[in-house]
Amino acid sequence: MNRPNTYTAFSGHTLIAQDQLPDIALKLKPLVETVDNILIFNDQTGRQIDLDLSGSEQEIRQRYSEPEPEKKVGRPKLGVISREITLQKKHWDWLDQQSASASAVIRKLIDKELNDPASESNIMLAKQATDRFMSAMSGDMPNYEEATRALYQGDRDKFLLLIKDYPLDIRQYILRLSRYGL
């Protein structure tokens, strides 16, 4: 999945902005003088980030825009990066029997995994993102520890029951992050 990362900002228990990094920075710049304690989270990882909101709109946009990819030899349009991998003989034998190159088969397998929200790795990533956010925003709320245990156990009903009294914006964001983890 090659979607751009998005971010969500909270002031206390209230969601105040959601967008891609340059745009959320520009939305938050006028608020920093009047809004207390703004916390910003990466929607894909649940990690908290800090932003430097100093300077003009153009400077902020330049600071947080995706850099232009460098011109490289090889297959830059595909974004191919060459690295070495080590496999057992049985893996190489299986790859040799495939109709496409080993690299193409491996890319296809990885893409399949990345695009399957129900895959084991994506479920764990969703749980970890939810846990990071909950630790920062609801770590002192009632039932936090029990809710975290229910999250990792995959007990959706118990999890929902334990967070039902959390502030609305916090609860909705937790549910958004955990949608593939439960």
Coordinates of N, CA and C in Angstrom, one line a residue:
M1 N 0.9 -1.2 0.0 CA 0.0 0.0 0.0 C 0.9 1.2 0.0
N2 N 0.7 2.1 -1.0 CA 1.5 3.2 -1.1 C 0.8 4.5 -0.8
R3 N 0.0 4.5 0.2 CA -0.8 5.6 0.6 C 0.1 6.6 1.4
P4 N -0.1 7.9 1.3 CA 0.7 8.8 2.1 C 0.3 8.7 3.5
N5 N 1.3 8.9 4.5 CA 0.9 8.8 5.9 C 0.0 10.0 6.2
T6 N -0.9 9.8 7.1 CA -1.7 10.8 7.6 C -1.5 11.0 9.1
Y7 N -1.9 12.1 9.7 CA -1.6 12.4 11.1 C -2.9 13.0 11.7
T8 N -3.0 12.8 13.0 CA -4.2 13.4 13.7 C -3.6 14.1 14.9
A9 N -4.2 15.3 15.2 CA -3.8 16.2 16.3 C -4.9 16.2 17.3
F10 N -4.6 16.2 18.6 CA -5.5 16.3 19.7 C -5.1 17.5 20.6
S11 N -6.0 18.1 21.1 CA -5.8 19.1 22.2 C -6.6 18.5 23.4
G12 N -5.9 18.0 24.4 CA -6.7 17.3 25.5 C -7.3 16.1 24.9
H13 N -8.6 15.9 25.1 CA -9.4 14.8 24.6 C -10.1 15.1 23.3
T14 N -9.8 16.3 22.7 CA -10.5 16.7 21.5 C -9.6 16.6 20.2
L15 N -10.2 15.9 19.2 CA -9.5 15.9 17.9 C -9.6 17.2 17.3
I16 N -8.5 17.8 16.9 CA -8.6 19.2 16.3 C -8.1 19.2 14.8
A17 N -7.5 18.2 14.3 CA -7.1 18.2 12.9 C -6.6 16.8 12.5
Q18 N -6.9 16.5 11.2 CA -6.4 15.2 10.6 C -6.0 15.6 9.2
D19 N -4.8 15.2 8.7 CA -4.4 15.4 7.4 C -3.0 14.8 7.2
Q20 N -2.5 15.1 5.9 CA -1.1 14.7 5.7 C -0.2 15.7 6.3
L21 N 1.1 15.4 6.5 CA 2.0 16.2 7.3 C 2.1 17.7 7.0
P22 N 2.3 18.0 5.7 CA 2.4 19.5 5.5 C 1.1 20.2 5.8
D23 N 0.0 19.6 5.5 CA -1.3 20.2 5.7 C -1.7 20.3 7.1
I24 N -1.4 19.3 7.9 CA -1.7 19.4 9.3 C -0.8 20.4 10.0
A25 N 0.4 20.5 9.6 CA 1.3 21.5 10.2 C 0.8 22.9 9.9
L26 N 0.3 23.1 8.7 CA -0.3 24.5 8.4 C -1.6 24.7 9.1
K27 N -2.4 23.7 9.4 CA -3.6 23.8 10.1 C -3.3 24.2 11.6
L28 N -2.2 23.6 12.1 CA -1.9 23.8 13.5 C -1.2 25.1 13.8
K29 N -0.5 25.6 12.9 CA 0.3 26.8 13.1 C -0.5 27.9 13.8
P30 N -1.6 28.3 13.2 CA -2.4 29.4 13.9 C -3.0 29.0 15.3
L31 N -3.0 27.7 15.6 CA -3.6 27.3 16.8 C -2.7 27.2 18.0
V32 N -1.3 27.2 17.7 CA -0.4 26.9 18.8 C -0.4 28.0 19.9
E33 N -0.8 29.2 19.5 CA -0.8 30.3 20.5 C -2.1 30.3 21.4
T34 N -3.1 29.6 20.9 CA -4.4 29.7 21.6 C -4.8 28.3 22.2
V35 N -4.3 27.2 21.6 CA -4.7 25.9 22.0 C -3.6 25.3 22.9
D36 N -4.0 24.7 24.0 CA -3.0 24.1 24.9 C -2.7 22.7 24.5
N37 N -1.5 22.3 24.8 CA -1.1 20.9 24.8 C -1.6 20.1 23.5
I38 N -1.0 20.5 22.4 CA -1.4 19.8 21.1 C -0.5 18.5 21.0
L39 N -1.1 17.4 20.8 CA -0.3 16.1 20.6 C -0.7 15.6 19.2
I40 N 0.3 15.2 18.4 CA 0.1 14.8 17.1 C 0.6 13.3 16.9
F41 N -0.3 12.5 16.2 CA 0.0 11.1 16.1 C 0.0 10.7 14.6
N42 N 0.9 9.8 14.3 CA 1.0 9.2 13.0 C -0.2 8.1 13.0
D43 N -1.1 8.2 12.0 CA -2.3 7.4 11.9 C -1.9 5.9 11.6
Q44 N -0.7 5.7 11.0 CA -0.4 4.4 10.6 C 0.4 3.6 11.7
T45 N 1.1 4.4 12.5 CA 1.9 3.7 13.6 C 1.5 4.0 15.0
G46 N 0.6 5.0 15.2 CA 0.2 5.4 16.5 C 1.3 6.2 17.3
R47 N 2.5 6.4 16.6 CA 3.6 7.1 17.3 C 3.3 8.6 17.4
Q48 N 3.7 9.2 18.5 CA 3.5 10.6 18.7 C 4.7 11.3 18.0
I49 N 4.4 12.5 17.3 CA 5.5 13.2 16.7 C 5.4 14.7 17.2
D50 N 6.5 15.4 17.0 CA 6.6 16.8 17.2 C 6.8 17.5 15.9
L51 N 6.3 18.7 15.8 CA 6.4 19.5 14.6 C 7.0 20.8 14.9
D52 N 7.9 21.3 14.0 CA 8.4 22.6 14.1 C 7.5 23.5 13.2
L53 N 6.7 24.4 13.8 CA 5.8 25.2 13.1 C 6.3 26.6 12.9
S54 N 7.6 26.8 13.1 CA 8.1 28.2 12.9 C 8.3 28.4 11.4
G55 N 8.3 29.7 11.0 CA 8.5 30.1 9.6 C 7.2 30.3 8.9
S56 N 7.4 30.6 7.6 CA 6.3 30.9 6.7 C 5.6 29.7 6.3
E57 N 4.5 29.8 5.6 CA 3.7 28.7 5.1 C 4.6 27.9 4.1
Q58 N 5.3 28.6 3.2 CA 6.2 28.0 2.3 C 7.3 27.2 3.0
E59 N 7.9 27.7 4.0 CA 8.9 27.0 4.8 C 8.4 25.8 5.4
I60 N 7.2 25.9 6.0 CA 6.6 24.7 6.7 C 6.3 23.6 5.6
R61 N 5.7 24.1 4.5 CA 5.4 23.1 3.4 C 6.7 22.4 2.9
Q62 N 7.7 23.2 2.7 CA 9.0 22.6 2.3 C 9.6 21.6 3.3
R63 N 9.5 22.0 4.6 CA 10.0 21.2 5.7 C 9.3 19.8 5.8
Y64 N 8.0 19.8 5.5 CA 7.3 18.5 5.7 C 6.7 17.9 4.5
S65 N 7.1 18.4 3.3 CA 6.7 17.7 2.1 C 7.7 16.6 1.8
E66 N 7.2 15.6 1.1 CA 8.0 14.4 0.7 C 9.1 14.9 -0.2
P67 N 10.3 14.5 0.0 CA 11.5 14.9 -0.8 C 11.3 14.3 -2.2
E68 N 11.8 15.0 -3.2 CA 11.9 14.4 -4.5 C 12.8 13.2 -4.6
P69 N 12.4 12.1 -5.2 CA 13.3 11.0 -5.3 C 14.6 11.3 -6.1
E70 N 15.7 10.8 -5.6 CA 17.0 11.1 -6.3 C 17.0 10.2 -7.6
K71 N 17.7 10.7 -8.6 CA 17.8 9.9 -9.8 C 18.9 8.8 -9.6
K72 N 18.5 7.6 -9.8 CA 19.4 6.5 -9.6 C 19.5 5.6 -10.8
V73 N 20.5 4.8 -10.8 CA 20.7 3.8 -11.9 C 19.7 2.6 -11.5
G74 N 19.4 1.9 -12.5 CA 18.5 0.7 -12.2 C 17.1 1.0 -12.8
R75 N 16.1 0.7 -11.9 CA 14.7 0.8 -12.3 C 14.0 1.8 -11.4
P76 N 14.4 3.1 -11.5 CA 13.8 4.1 -10.6 C 12.3 4.3 -10.7
K77 N 11.7 4.0 -11.8 CA 10.3 4.2 -11.9 C 9.5 3.1 -11.1
L78 N 10.1 2.0 -10.9 CA 9.6 0.9 -10.0 C 9.9 1.1 -8.6
G79 N 10.9 2.0 -8.3 CA 11.3 2.2 -6.9 C 12.1 1.0 -6.4
V80 N 12.8 0.3 -7.3 CA 13.5 -0.9 -6.9 C 14.8 -0.6 -6.1
I81 N 15.0 -1.2 -5.0 CA 16.2 -1.1 -4.2 C 16.9 -2.4 -4.2
S82 N 18.1 -2.5 -4.5 CA 18.8 -3.8 -4.5 C 19.4 -4.0 -3.2
R83 N 19.1 -5.2 -2.6 CA 19.7 -5.7 -1.3 C 19.9 -7.2 -1.4
E84 N 20.7 -7.7 -0.6 CA 20.9 -9.1 -0.5 C 20.0 -9.8 0.5
I85 N 19.4 -10.9 0.1 CA 18.7 -11.7 1.1 C 19.3 -13.1 1.2
T86 N 19.1 -13.8 2.3 CA 19.6 -15.1 2.5 C 18.5 -16.0 2.7
L87 N 18.4 -17.1 1.9 CA 17.4 -18.1 2.1 C 18.0 -19.5 2.2
Q88 N 17.2 -20.4 2.7 CA 17.6 -21.8 2.7 C 17.5 -22.4 1.3
K89 N 18.1 -23.5 1.0 CA 18.1 -24.1 -0.3 C 16.7 -24.4 -0.7
K90 N 15.8 -24.9 0.2 CA 14.5 -25.3 -0.2 C 13.7 -24.0 -0.7
H91 N 14.0 -22.9 -0.1 CA 13.3 -21.6 -0.5 C 13.8 -21.2 -1.9
W92 N 15.1 -21.3 -2.2 CA 15.6 -21.0 -3.5 C 15.1 -22.0 -4.5
D93 N 15.0 -23.3 -4.2 CA 14.4 -24.3 -5.1 C 13.0 -24.0 -5.4
W94 N 12.2 -23.6 -4.4 CA 10.8 -23.2 -4.7 C 10.7 -22.0 -5.6
L95 N 11.6 -21.0 -5.3 CA 11.6 -19.8 -6.2 C 12.0 -20.1 -7.6
D96 N 13.0 -21.0 -7.8 CA 13.4 -21.4 -9.1 C 12.3 -22.0 -9.9
Q97 N 11.3 -22.6 -9.3 CA 10.2 -23.3 -10.0 C 9.1 -22.4 -10.4
Q98 N 9.2 -21.1 -9.9 CA 8.1 -20.1 -10.2 C 8.3 -19.6 -11.7
S99 N 7.2 -19.1 -12.2 CA 7.3 -18.6 -13.6 C 7.9 -17.2 -13.7
A100 N 8.0 -16.5 -12.6 CA 8.6 -15.2 -12.6 C 9.9 -15.2 -11.9
S101 N 10.7 -14.1 -12.0 CA 12.0 -14.1 -11.3 C 11.8 -14.1 -9.8
A102 N 12.8 -14.5 -9.1 CA 12.7 -14.6 -7.6 C 12.3 -13.3 -7.0
S103 N 12.9 -12.2 -7.5 CA 12.6 -10.8 -7.0 C 11.1 -10.5 -7.2
A104 N 10.6 -10.8 -8.4 CA 9.2 -10.6 -8.7 C 8.2 -11.4 -7.8
V105 N 8.6 -12.7 -7.6 CA 7.8 -13.5 -6.7 C 7.8 -13.0 -5.3
I106 N 8.9 -12.6 -4.8 CA 9.0 -12.1 -3.4 C 8.3 -10.8 -3.3
R107 N 8.4 -9.9 -4.3 CA 7.6 -8.6 -4.2 C 6.1 -8.9 -4.2
K108 N 5.7 -9.9 -5.0 CA 4.3 -10.2 -5.1 C 3.8 -10.8 -3.7
L109 N 4.5 -11.6 -3.1 CA 4.2 -12.2 -1.8 C 4.1 -11.1 -0.7
I110 N 5.1 -10.2 -0.8 CA 5.1 -9.1 0.2 C 3.9 -8.2 0.0
D111 N 3.6 -7.8 -1.3 CA 2.5 -7.0 -1.6 C 1.2 -7.6 -1.1
K112 N 1.0 -8.9 -1.3 CA -0.2 -9.6 -0.9 C -0.3 -9.5 0.6
E113 N 0.7 -9.7 1.3 CA 0.7 -9.5 2.8 C 0.4 -8.1 3.2
L114 N 1.0 -7.1 2.6 CA 0.8 -5.7 3.0 C -0.7 -5.3 2.7
N115 N -1.3 -5.8 1.7 CA -2.6 -5.4 1.3 C -3.7 -6.2 1.9
D116 N -3.4 -7.2 2.8 CA -4.4 -8.0 3.5 C -4.5 -7.5 4.9
P117 N -5.6 -6.7 5.2 CA -5.7 -6.2 6.6 C -5.9 -7.4 7.6
A118 N -6.3 -8.6 7.2 CA -6.4 -9.7 8.1 C -5.2 -10.5 8.3
S119 N -4.1 -10.1 7.6 CA -2.8 -10.8 7.8 C -2.3 -10.7 9.2
E120 N -1.6 -11.7 9.7 CA -1.1 -11.7 11.1 C -0.2 -10.5 11.3
S121 N 0.6 -10.2 10.4 CA 1.5 -9.0 10.7 C 0.8 -7.7 10.7
N122 N -0.2 -7.5 9.8 CA -1.0 -6.3 9.8 C -1.9 -6.2 11.1
I123 N -2.4 -7.3 11.6 CA -3.2 -7.3 12.8 C -2.3 -6.9 14.0
M124 N -1.1 -7.4 14.0 CA -0.1 -7.0 15.1 C 0.3 -5.5 15.0
L125 N 0.5 -5.1 13.7 CA 0.8 -3.6 13.6 C -0.3 -2.7 14.0
A126 N -1.6 -3.1 13.8 CA -2.7 -2.3 14.2 C -2.8 -2.3 15.7
K127 N -2.6 -3.5 16.3 CA -2.6 -3.5 17.8 C -1.5 -2.7 18.4
Q128 N -0.3 -2.7 17.8 CA 0.8 -1.9 18.4 C 0.5 -0.4 18.2
A129 N 0.0 0.0 17.1 CA -0.4 1.4 16.8 C -1.4 1.9 17.9
T130 N -2.4 1.0 18.1 CA -3.5 1.3 19.1 C -2.9 1.4 20.5
D131 N -2.0 0.5 20.8 CA -1.4 0.5 22.1 C -0.6 1.8 22.3
R132 N 0.2 2.2 21.3 CA 1.0 3.4 21.5 C 0.1 4.6 21.7
F133 N -0.9 4.7 21.0 CA -1.9 5.9 21.1 C -2.5 5.8 22.5
M134 N -3.0 4.6 22.9 CA -3.7 4.5 24.2 C -2.8 4.8 25.3
S135 N -1.5 4.4 25.2 CA -0.6 4.7 26.3 C -0.4 6.2 26.5
A136 N -0.3 6.9 25.4 CA -0.1 8.4 25.4 C -1.4 9.1 25.9
M137 N -2.6 8.7 25.4 CA -3.8 9.5 25.6 C -4.7 8.9 26.6
S138 N -4.6 7.6 26.9 CA -5.6 7.1 27.9 C -5.0 6.3 29.0
G139 N -3.7 6.4 29.1 CA -2.9 5.6 30.1 C -3.4 5.8 31.5
D140 N -4.0 7.0 31.8 CA -4.5 7.3 33.1 C -6.0 7.1 33.3
M141 N -6.6 6.6 32.2 CA -8.1 6.5 32.3 C -8.4 5.1 32.9
P142 N -9.7 5.0 33.4 CA -10.1 3.8 34.0 C -10.1 2.6 32.9
N143 N -9.7 1.5 33.4 CA -9.7 0.2 32.6 C -8.6 0.2 31.5
Y144 N -7.7 1.1 31.5 CA -6.6 1.2 30.5 C -5.9 -0.1 30.4
E145 N -5.4 -0.7 31.5 CA -4.6 -1.9 31.4 C -5.4 -3.1 31.0
E146 N -6.7 -3.2 31.5 CA -7.6 -4.3 31.1 C -7.9 -4.1 29.6
A147 N -8.1 -2.9 29.1 CA -8.4 -2.7 27.7 C -7.2 -3.1 26.8
T148 N -6.0 -2.8 27.3 CA -4.8 -3.1 26.5 C -4.7 -4.7 26.4
R149 N -5.0 -5.3 27.5 CA -4.9 -6.8 27.5 C -6.0 -7.4 26.6
A150 N -7.2 -6.8 26.6 CA -8.2 -7.3 25.7 C -7.8 -7.0 24.2
L151 N -7.2 -5.9 24.0 CA -6.7 -5.6 22.6 C -5.8 -6.7 22.1
Y152 N -4.8 -7.0 22.9 CA -3.8 -8.0 22.5 C -4.3 -9.4 22.4
Q153 N -5.4 -9.6 23.2 CA -6.0 -11.0 23.2 C -7.0 -11.1 22.1
G154 N -7.3 -9.9 21.4 CA -8.3 -9.9 20.3 C -9.7 -10.1 20.8
D155 N -10.0 -9.7 22.0 CA -11.3 -9.8 22.6 C -12.1 -8.5 22.3
R156 N -12.6 -8.4 21.1 CA -13.3 -7.1 20.7 C -14.4 -6.7 21.6
D157 N -15.3 -7.6 22.0 CA -16.4 -7.2 22.9 C -15.9 -6.7 24.2
K158 N -15.0 -7.3 24.8 CA -14.5 -6.9 26.1 C -13.8 -5.5 25.9
F159 N -13.0 -5.4 24.9 CA -12.3 -4.1 24.6 C -13.2 -3.0 24.4
L160 N -14.3 -3.2 23.7 CA -15.3 -2.1 23.5 C -16.0 -1.7 24.8
L161 N -16.3 -2.7 25.6 CA -16.9 -2.5 26.9 C -16.0 -1.7 27.8
L162 N -14.7 -2.0 27.8 CA -13.8 -1.3 28.6 C -13.5 0.1 28.2
I163 N -13.6 0.5 27.0 CA -13.3 1.8 26.5 C -14.6 2.7 26.3
K164 N -15.7 2.1 26.6 CA -17.0 2.8 26.2 C -17.2 4.1 26.9
D165 N -16.6 4.4 28.0 CA -16.7 5.6 28.7 C -15.6 6.6 28.4
Y166 N -14.7 6.3 27.5 CA -13.6 7.2 27.2 C -14.2 8.3 26.4
P167 N -13.6 9.5 26.4 CA -14.1 10.6 25.6 C -14.3 10.2 24.2
L168 N -15.3 10.8 23.6 CA -15.7 10.4 22.2 C -14.6 10.4 21.2
D169 N -13.9 11.5 21.1 CA -12.8 11.6 20.0 C -11.7 10.6 20.3
I170 N -11.4 10.4 21.5 CA -10.3 9.4 21.9 C -10.8 8.0 21.5
R171 N -12.1 7.7 21.9 CA -12.6 6.3 21.6 C -12.7 6.1 20.1
Q172 N -13.2 7.1 19.4 CA -13.3 6.9 17.9 C -12.0 6.7 17.3
Y173 N -11.0 7.4 17.7 CA -9.6 7.3 17.1 C -9.0 5.9 17.5
I174 N -9.3 5.5 18.7 CA -8.8 4.1 19.1 C -9.5 3.1 18.2
L175 N -10.7 3.2 18.0 CA -11.4 2.2 17.1 C -10.9 2.3 15.7
R176 N -10.6 3.5 15.2 CA -10.0 3.6 13.9 C -8.7 2.9 13.8
L177 N -7.8 3.1 14.8 CA -6.5 2.5 14.8 C -6.6 0.9 14.9
S178 N -7.6 0.5 15.7 CA -7.6 -0.9 16.0 C -8.5 -1.7 15.1
R179 N -9.1 -1.1 14.0 CA -10.1 -1.8 13.2 C -9.6 -3.1 12.6
Y180 N -8.3 -3.2 12.3 CA -7.7 -4.4 11.8 C -7.1 -5.3 12.9
G181 N -7.0 -4.8 14.1 CA -6.4 -5.5 15.1 C -7.4 -6.3 16.0
L182 N -8.6 -6.1 15.8 CA -9.6 -6.8 16.6 C -10.6 -7.6 15.8

